[in-house]
mmCIF file of C-alpha atoms in Angstrom:
data_model
loop_
_atom_site.group_PDB
_atom_site.id
_atom_site.type_symbol
_atom_site.label_atom_id
_atom_site.label_comp_id
_atom_site.label_asym_id
_atom_site.label_seq_id
_atom_site.Cartn_x
_atom_site.Cartn_y
_atom_site.Cartn_z
ATOM 1 C CA MET A 1 -18.597 -6.818 -43.099
ATOM 2 C CA THR A 2 -21.550 -8.056 -41.476
ATOM 3 C CA MET A 3 -23.693 -5.684 -39.665
ATOM 4 C CA THR A 4 -26.137 -6.605 -36.858
ATOM 5 C CA LEU A 5 -29.193 -5.315 -35.925
ATOM 6 C CA ALA A 6 -27.653 -3.395 -33.047
ATOM 7 C CA ASP A 7 -25.088 -1.638 -35.417
ATOM 8 C CA GLN A 8 -27.883 -0.823 -37.750
ATOM 9 C CA THR A 9 -29.968 0.787 -35.028
ATOM 10 C CA ALA A 10 -26.854 2.513 -33.515
ATOM 11 C CA MET A 11 -25.993 4.003 -36.912
ATOM 12 C CA THR A 12 -29.509 5.258 -37.627
ATOM 13 C CA GLY A 13 -30.479 8.761 -36.638
ATOM 14 C CA GLN A 14 -34.083 9.604 -35.568
ATOM 15 C CA ASP A 15 -35.148 10.548 -39.050
ATOM 16 C CA GLY A 16 -33.945 6.785 -39.920
ATOM 17 C CA ARG A 17 -30.948 7.848 -41.907
ATOM 18 C CA VAL A 18 -27.687 5.891 -41.321
ATOM 19 C CA THR A 19 -24.979 8.259 -39.743
ATOM 20 C CA ASP A 20 -21.473 7.456 -39.399
ATOM 21 C CA GLU A 21 -21.247 8.895 -35.866
ATOM 22 C CA GLN A 22 -20.228 6.722 -32.968
ATOM 23 C CA PRO A 23 -22.201 7.136 -29.789
ATOM 24 C CA THR A 24 -20.234 9.272 -27.167
ATOM 25 C CA ARG A 25 -18.836 7.426 -24.188
ATOM 26 C CA PRO A 26 -20.267 8.110 -20.746
ATOM 27 C CA LYS A 27 -18.645 10.747 -18.634
ATOM 28 C CA ARG A 28 -17.019 9.689 -15.366
ATOM 29 C CA ARG A 29 -18.818 10.703 -12.274
ATOM 30 C CA THR A 30 -17.055 13.451 -9.953
ATOM 31 C CA PHE A 31 -17.425 13.527 -6.402
ATOM 32 C CA THR A 32 -17.108 16.851 -4.188
ATOM 33 C CA LYS A 33 -14.975 16.958 -1.454
ATOM 34 C CA ALA A 34 -17.822 17.444 1.143
ATOM 35 C CA TYR A 35 -19.554 14.214 -0.373
ATOM 36 C CA ARG A 36 -16.439 12.385 -0.134
ATOM 37 C CA ALA A 37 -15.964 13.515 3.744
ATOM 38 C CA ARG A 38 -19.555 12.919 4.428
ATOM 39 C CA ILE A 39 -19.377 9.297 2.999
ATOM 40 C CA LEU A 40 -16.330 8.435 4.716
ATOM 41 C CA THR A 41 -17.865 9.464 7.843
ATOM 42 C CA ALA A 42 -21.031 7.328 7.383
ATOM 43 C CA PHE A 43 -19.013 4.263 6.272
ATOM 44 C CA ASP A 44 -16.584 4.532 9.238
ATOM 45 C CA ALA A 45 -19.780 4.867 11.482
ATOM 46 C CA LEU A 46 -20.887 1.469 10.781
ATOM 47 C CA PRO A 47 -19.058 -1.378 12.338
ATOM 48 C CA GLU A 48 -16.379 -3.262 10.578
ATOM 49 C CA GLY A 49 -17.744 -5.959 8.490
ATOM 50 C CA SER A 50 -21.385 -5.224 8.726
ATOM 51 C CA PRO A 51 -23.776 -5.673 5.845
ATOM 52 C CA GLU A 52 -24.876 -1.915 6.441
ATOM 53 C CA ARG A 53 -21.248 -1.004 4.875
ATOM 54 C CA GLY A 54 -22.013 -2.847 1.770
ATOM 55 C CA ALA A 55 -25.785 -1.357 1.553
ATOM 56 C CA LEU A 56 -24.248 2.057 1.894
ATOM 57 C CA LEU A 57 -21.902 1.558 -0.958
ATOM 58 C CA ARG A 58 -24.709 -0.025 -3.094
ATOM 59 C CA LYS A 59 -26.889 2.786 -2.378
ATOM 60 C CA GLU A 60 -24.607 5.479 -3.386
ATOM 61 C CA ARG A 61 -23.125 3.125 -6.439
ATOM 62 C CA LEU A 62 -19.685 3.298 -4.982
ATOM 63 C CA TYR A 63 -16.924 0.609 -4.745
ATOM 64 C CA HIS A 64 -14.948 -0.111 -1.745
ATOM 65 C CA SER A 65 -11.636 1.330 -3.718
ATOM 66 C CA HIS A 66 -13.448 4.542 -3.688
ATOM 67 C CA ILE A 67 -13.376 4.343 0.234
ATOM 68 C CA VAL A 68 -9.629 3.443 0.297
ATOM 69 C CA HIS A 69 -8.686 6.007 -2.106
ATOM 70 C CA TRP A 70 -10.582 8.759 -0.097
ATOM 71 C CA ARG A 71 -9.034 7.478 3.130
ATOM 72 C CA LYS A 72 -5.585 8.216 1.598
ATOM 73 C CA GLN A 73 -6.609 11.681 0.462
ATOM 74 C CA ALA A 74 -7.959 12.332 4.064
ATOM 75 C CA GLU A 75 -4.598 11.259 5.504
ATOM 76 C CA ASN A 76 -2.478 13.314 3.018
ATOM 77 C CA GLY A 77 -4.955 16.318 3.974
ATOM 78 C CA THR A 78 -6.295 16.792 0.553
ATOM 79 C CA LEU A 79 -9.786 15.958 1.812
ATOM 80 C CA PRO A 80 -11.335 18.088 4.222
ATOM 81 C CA ALA A 81 -12.308 16.997 7.646
ATOM 82 C CA SER A 82 -15.537 15.296 8.404
ATOM 83 C CA THR A 83 -16.903 18.332 10.062
ATOM 84 C CA GLY A 84 -16.402 20.209 6.946
ATOM 85 C CA ARG A 85 -13.645 22.485 7.854
ATOM 86 C CA PRO A 86 -10.370 21.624 6.142
ATOM 87 C CA GLU A 87 -7.427 21.260 7.943
ATOM 88 C CA LYS A 88 -4.620 23.655 8.468
ATOM 89 C CA SER A 89 -2.209 23.446 5.940
ATOM 90 C CA ALA A 90 0.870 23.738 8.413
ATOM 91 C CA GLU A 91 -0.770 21.042 10.491
ATOM 92 C CA SER A 92 -1.086 18.840 7.787
ATOM 93 C CA GLU A 93 2.276 19.347 6.354
ATOM 94 C CA GLU A 94 3.784 18.735 9.615
ATOM 95 C CA LEU A 95 1.489 15.706 10.014
ATOM 96 C CA ALA A 96 2.742 14.496 6.523
ATOM 97 C CA GLN A 97 6.390 15.135 7.318
ATOM 98 C CA LEU A 98 6.286 13.299 10.857
ATOM 99 C CA ARG A 99 4.405 10.344 9.093
ATOM 100 C CA ALA A 100 7.316 9.946 6.366
ATOM 101 C CA GLU A 101 10.169 10.512 9.311
ATOM 102 C CA ASN A 102 8.254 7.741 11.002
ATOM 103 C CA LYS A 103 7.964 5.531 8.070
ATOM 104 C CA LYS A 104 11.697 6.059 7.380
ATOM 105 C CA LEU A 105 12.705 5.366 10.993
ATOM 106 C CA LYS A 106 10.862 1.981 10.763
ATOM 107 C CA ALA A 107 12.395 1.114 7.574
ATOM 108 C CA ASP A 108 15.964 1.986 8.883
ATOM 109 C CA THR A 109 15.006 -0.006 12.121
ATOM 110 C CA ALA A 110 14.223 -3.217 10.195
ATOM 111 C CA LYS A 111 17.403 -2.865 8.137
ATOM 112 C CA LEU A 112 19.417 -2.621 11.296
ATOM 113 C CA GLU A 113 17.559 -5.456 12.615
ATOM 114 C CA SER A 114 18.427 -7.758 9.755
ATOM 115 C CA ARG A 115 21.895 -6.422 9.677
ATOM 116 C CA ASN A 116 22.306 -7.507 13.558
ATOM 117 C CA GLU A 117 20.962 -10.897 12.739
ATOM 118 C CA LYS A 118 23.394 -11.407 9.841
ATOM 119 C CA LEU A 119 26.308 -10.333 11.867
ATOM 120 C CA ALA A 120 25.316 -12.681 14.828
ATOM 121 C CA GLY A 121 25.242 -15.288 12.625
ATOM 122 C CA GLU A 122 28.609 -14.480 11.403
ATOM 123 C CA LEU A 123 30.055 -14.079 14.790
ATOM 124 C CA GLY A 124 28.878 -17.649 15.826
ATOM 125 C CA LYS A 125 30.789 -18.916 12.530
ATOM 126 C CA THR A 126 33.870 -17.129 13.522
ATOM 127 C CA LYS A 127 33.567 -18.372 17.033
ATOM 128 C CA THR A 128 33.370 -22.071 15.900
ATOM 129 C CA ALA A 129 36.260 -21.431 13.453
ATOM 130 C CA LEU A 130 38.393 -20.212 16.138
ATOM 131 C CA ASP A 131 37.300 -23.229 18.283
ATOM 132 C CA ILE A 132 38.264 -25.570 15.627
ATOM 133 C CA ALA A 133 41.646 -23.901 14.905
ATOM 134 C CA GLY A 134 42.544 -23.962 18.648
ATOM 135 C CA LYS A 135 41.712 -27.888 18.753
ATOM 136 C CA ALA A 136 43.802 -28.433 15.665
ATOM 137 C CA PHE A 137 46.676 -26.533 17.139
ATOM 138 C CA ALA A 138 46.617 -28.305 20.473
ATOM 139 C CA LEU A 139 46.399 -31.542 18.279
ATOM 140 C CA LEU A 140 49.545 -30.544 16.317
ATOM 141 C CA GLN A 141 51.421 -29.443 19.609
ATOM 142 C CA ASP A 142 50.397 -32.862 21.240
ATOM 143 C CA ILE A 143 51.979 -34.622 17.765
ATOM 144 C CA SER A 144 55.142 -32.547 17.821
ATOM 145 C CA SER A 145 55.764 -33.173 21.560
ATOM 146 C CA SER A 146 55.183 -36.741 21.043
ATOM 147 C CA ALA A 147 57.655 -36.790 18.128
ATOM 148 C CA ASP A 148 60.325 -34.920 19.819
ATOM 149 C CA SER A 149 60.128 -37.524 22.909
ATOM 150 C CA ASP A 150 60.114 -40.524 20.431
ATOM 151 C CA THR A 151 63.491 -39.130 18.957
ATOM 152 C CA ASN A 152 65.293 -38.813 22.127
#
């Protein structure tokens, strides 16, 4: 096994002896609910697409995915309102229930519209088939009547 200078440096203690300990991994940052609400308020106050939004994220060492995740938390009621007062749980539950019902109704509407379009296409095919069958019947009736008149 070849050791680099960096490996040797990492393995040496302060007294210069080599140790088998691995360096500890950095800890993840955690954000308080108040901090998240404050950053969301500041981010949303800036115009959409403005460079100030990026500057705010860089200054706070945040990613846009943080903002997206925190917005979802705010919509679910797990993040306090921007004023610092948490929403009432009954109101947030009702809001979540209404949003879920609205989402379900939209999905049902889309399914019904799709089914309606499919049935309209089938109706058109059925009308065409009936028209063809009617013309074929009329043609057979003409042939039958002409055959009957020739035999007389």
